[in-house]
mmCIF file of C-alpha atoms in Angstrom:
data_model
loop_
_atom_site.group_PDB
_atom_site.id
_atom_site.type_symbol
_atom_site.label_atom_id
_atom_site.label_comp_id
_atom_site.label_asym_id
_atom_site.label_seq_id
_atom_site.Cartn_x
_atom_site.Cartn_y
_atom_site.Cartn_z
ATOM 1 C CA UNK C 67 0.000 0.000 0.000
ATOM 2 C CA UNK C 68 1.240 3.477 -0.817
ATOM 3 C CA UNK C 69 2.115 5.791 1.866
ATOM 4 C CA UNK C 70 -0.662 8.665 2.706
ATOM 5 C CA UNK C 71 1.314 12.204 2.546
ATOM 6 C CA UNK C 72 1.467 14.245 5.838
ATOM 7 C CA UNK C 73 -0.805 16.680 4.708
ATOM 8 C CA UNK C 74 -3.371 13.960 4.332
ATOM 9 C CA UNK C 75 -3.249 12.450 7.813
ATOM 10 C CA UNK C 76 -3.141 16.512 8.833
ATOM 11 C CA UNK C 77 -6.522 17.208 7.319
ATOM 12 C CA UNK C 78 -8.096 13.511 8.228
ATOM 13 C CA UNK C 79 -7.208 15.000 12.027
ATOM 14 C CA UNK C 80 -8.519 18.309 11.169
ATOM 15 C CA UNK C 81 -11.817 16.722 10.211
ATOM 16 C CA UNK C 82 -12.340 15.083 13.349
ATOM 17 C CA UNK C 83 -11.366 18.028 15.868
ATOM 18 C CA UNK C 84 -8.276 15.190 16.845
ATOM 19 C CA UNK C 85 -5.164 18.206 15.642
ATOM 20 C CA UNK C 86 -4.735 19.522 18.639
ATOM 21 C CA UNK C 87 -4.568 16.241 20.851
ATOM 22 C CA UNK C 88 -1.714 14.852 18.121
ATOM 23 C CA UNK C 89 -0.295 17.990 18.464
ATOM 24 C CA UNK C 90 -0.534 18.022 22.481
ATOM 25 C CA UNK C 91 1.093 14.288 22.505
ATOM 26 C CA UNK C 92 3.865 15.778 20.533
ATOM 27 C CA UNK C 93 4.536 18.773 22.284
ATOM 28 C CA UNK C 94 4.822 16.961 25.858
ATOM 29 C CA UNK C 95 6.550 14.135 24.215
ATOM 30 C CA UNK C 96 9.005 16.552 22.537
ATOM 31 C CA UNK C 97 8.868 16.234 19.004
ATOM 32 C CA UNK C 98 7.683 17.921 15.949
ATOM 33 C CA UNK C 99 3.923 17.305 14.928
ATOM 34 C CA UNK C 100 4.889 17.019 11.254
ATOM 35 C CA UNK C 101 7.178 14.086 12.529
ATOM 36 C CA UNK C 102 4.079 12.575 14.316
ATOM 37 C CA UNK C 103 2.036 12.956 10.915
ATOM 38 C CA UNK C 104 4.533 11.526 8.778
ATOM 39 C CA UNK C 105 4.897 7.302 9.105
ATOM 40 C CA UNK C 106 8.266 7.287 6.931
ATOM 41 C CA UNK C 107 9.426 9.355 9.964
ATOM 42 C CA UNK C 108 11.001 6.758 12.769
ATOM 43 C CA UNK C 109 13.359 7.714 15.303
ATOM 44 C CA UNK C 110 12.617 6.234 18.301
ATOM 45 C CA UNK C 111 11.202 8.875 20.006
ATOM 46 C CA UNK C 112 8.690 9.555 17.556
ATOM 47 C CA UNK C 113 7.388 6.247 17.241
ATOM 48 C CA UNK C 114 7.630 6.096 21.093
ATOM 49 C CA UNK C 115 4.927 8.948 21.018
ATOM 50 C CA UNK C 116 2.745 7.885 17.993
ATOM 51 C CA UNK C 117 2.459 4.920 19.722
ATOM 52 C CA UNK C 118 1.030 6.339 22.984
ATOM 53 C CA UNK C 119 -1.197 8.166 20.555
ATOM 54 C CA UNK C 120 -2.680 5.290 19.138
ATOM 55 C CA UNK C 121 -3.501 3.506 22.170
ATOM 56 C CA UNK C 122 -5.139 7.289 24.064
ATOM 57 C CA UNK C 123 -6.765 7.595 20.296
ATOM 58 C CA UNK C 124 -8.191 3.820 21.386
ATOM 59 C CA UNK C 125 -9.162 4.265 25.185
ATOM 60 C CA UNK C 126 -10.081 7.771 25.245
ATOM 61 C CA UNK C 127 -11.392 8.559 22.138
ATOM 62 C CA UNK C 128 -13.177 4.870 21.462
ATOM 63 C CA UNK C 129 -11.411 4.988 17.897
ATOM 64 C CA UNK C 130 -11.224 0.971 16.174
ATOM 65 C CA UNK C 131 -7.749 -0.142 14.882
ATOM 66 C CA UNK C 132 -9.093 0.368 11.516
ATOM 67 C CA UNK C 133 -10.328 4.117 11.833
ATOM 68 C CA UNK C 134 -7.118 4.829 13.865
ATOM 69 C CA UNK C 135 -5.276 2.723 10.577
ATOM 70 C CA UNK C 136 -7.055 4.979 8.298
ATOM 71 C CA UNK C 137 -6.512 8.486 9.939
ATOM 72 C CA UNK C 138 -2.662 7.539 9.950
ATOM 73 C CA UNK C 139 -2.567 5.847 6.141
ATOM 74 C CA UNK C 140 -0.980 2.589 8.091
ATOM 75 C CA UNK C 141 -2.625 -1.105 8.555
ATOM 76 C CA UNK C 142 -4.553 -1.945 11.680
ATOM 77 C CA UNK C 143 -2.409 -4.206 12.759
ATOM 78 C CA UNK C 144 0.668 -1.571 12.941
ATOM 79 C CA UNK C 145 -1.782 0.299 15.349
ATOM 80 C CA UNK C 146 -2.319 -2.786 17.213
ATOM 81 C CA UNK C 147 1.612 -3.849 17.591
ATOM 82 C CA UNK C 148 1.863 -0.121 18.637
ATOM 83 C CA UNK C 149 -1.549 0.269 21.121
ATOM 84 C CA UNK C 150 0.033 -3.113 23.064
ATOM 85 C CA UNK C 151 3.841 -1.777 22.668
ATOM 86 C CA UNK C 152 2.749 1.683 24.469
ATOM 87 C CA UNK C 153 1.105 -0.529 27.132
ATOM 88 C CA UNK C 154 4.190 -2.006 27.913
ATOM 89 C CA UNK C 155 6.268 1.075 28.971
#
């Protein structure tokens, strides 16, 4: 599957009133939103903090794996290795 563009997963958020909460996560995790946005983006920091995203996106916000998968351009099961890896720490 082709990767969605930043500025996709940006507006997808937008729809939904979710922006500010990504941005939030990225701001008290210390790194840029962009960098949250952007899948092809990895250090470990960043996926650290997209994947605490995904799993508050999950038990806050009652998203599925699939509509979290679809905001982000990614597979459901990437979320779901991600929810259970944020669980962990």
């Amino acid at each position: 599957s082709q990767r969605v563009p930043a500025s996709e997963v940006r507006d997808r958020l937008a729809e939904r009133g979710l922006l500010g909460f990504v941005a939030l996560i990225a701001r008290e995790s210390g790194v840029l939103l962009a960098d949250m946005l952007d899948l092809g983006v990895r250090p470990r920091s960043v996926s650290r903090a997209r994947r605490r995203m995904w799993a508050r996106l999950r038990v806050e916000y009652g998203f599925s794996l699939n509509e979290i998968a679809y905001l982000f351009g990614c597979n459901h099961t990437s979320v779901l290795a991600g929810s259970r890896k944020a669980g962990e720490r």
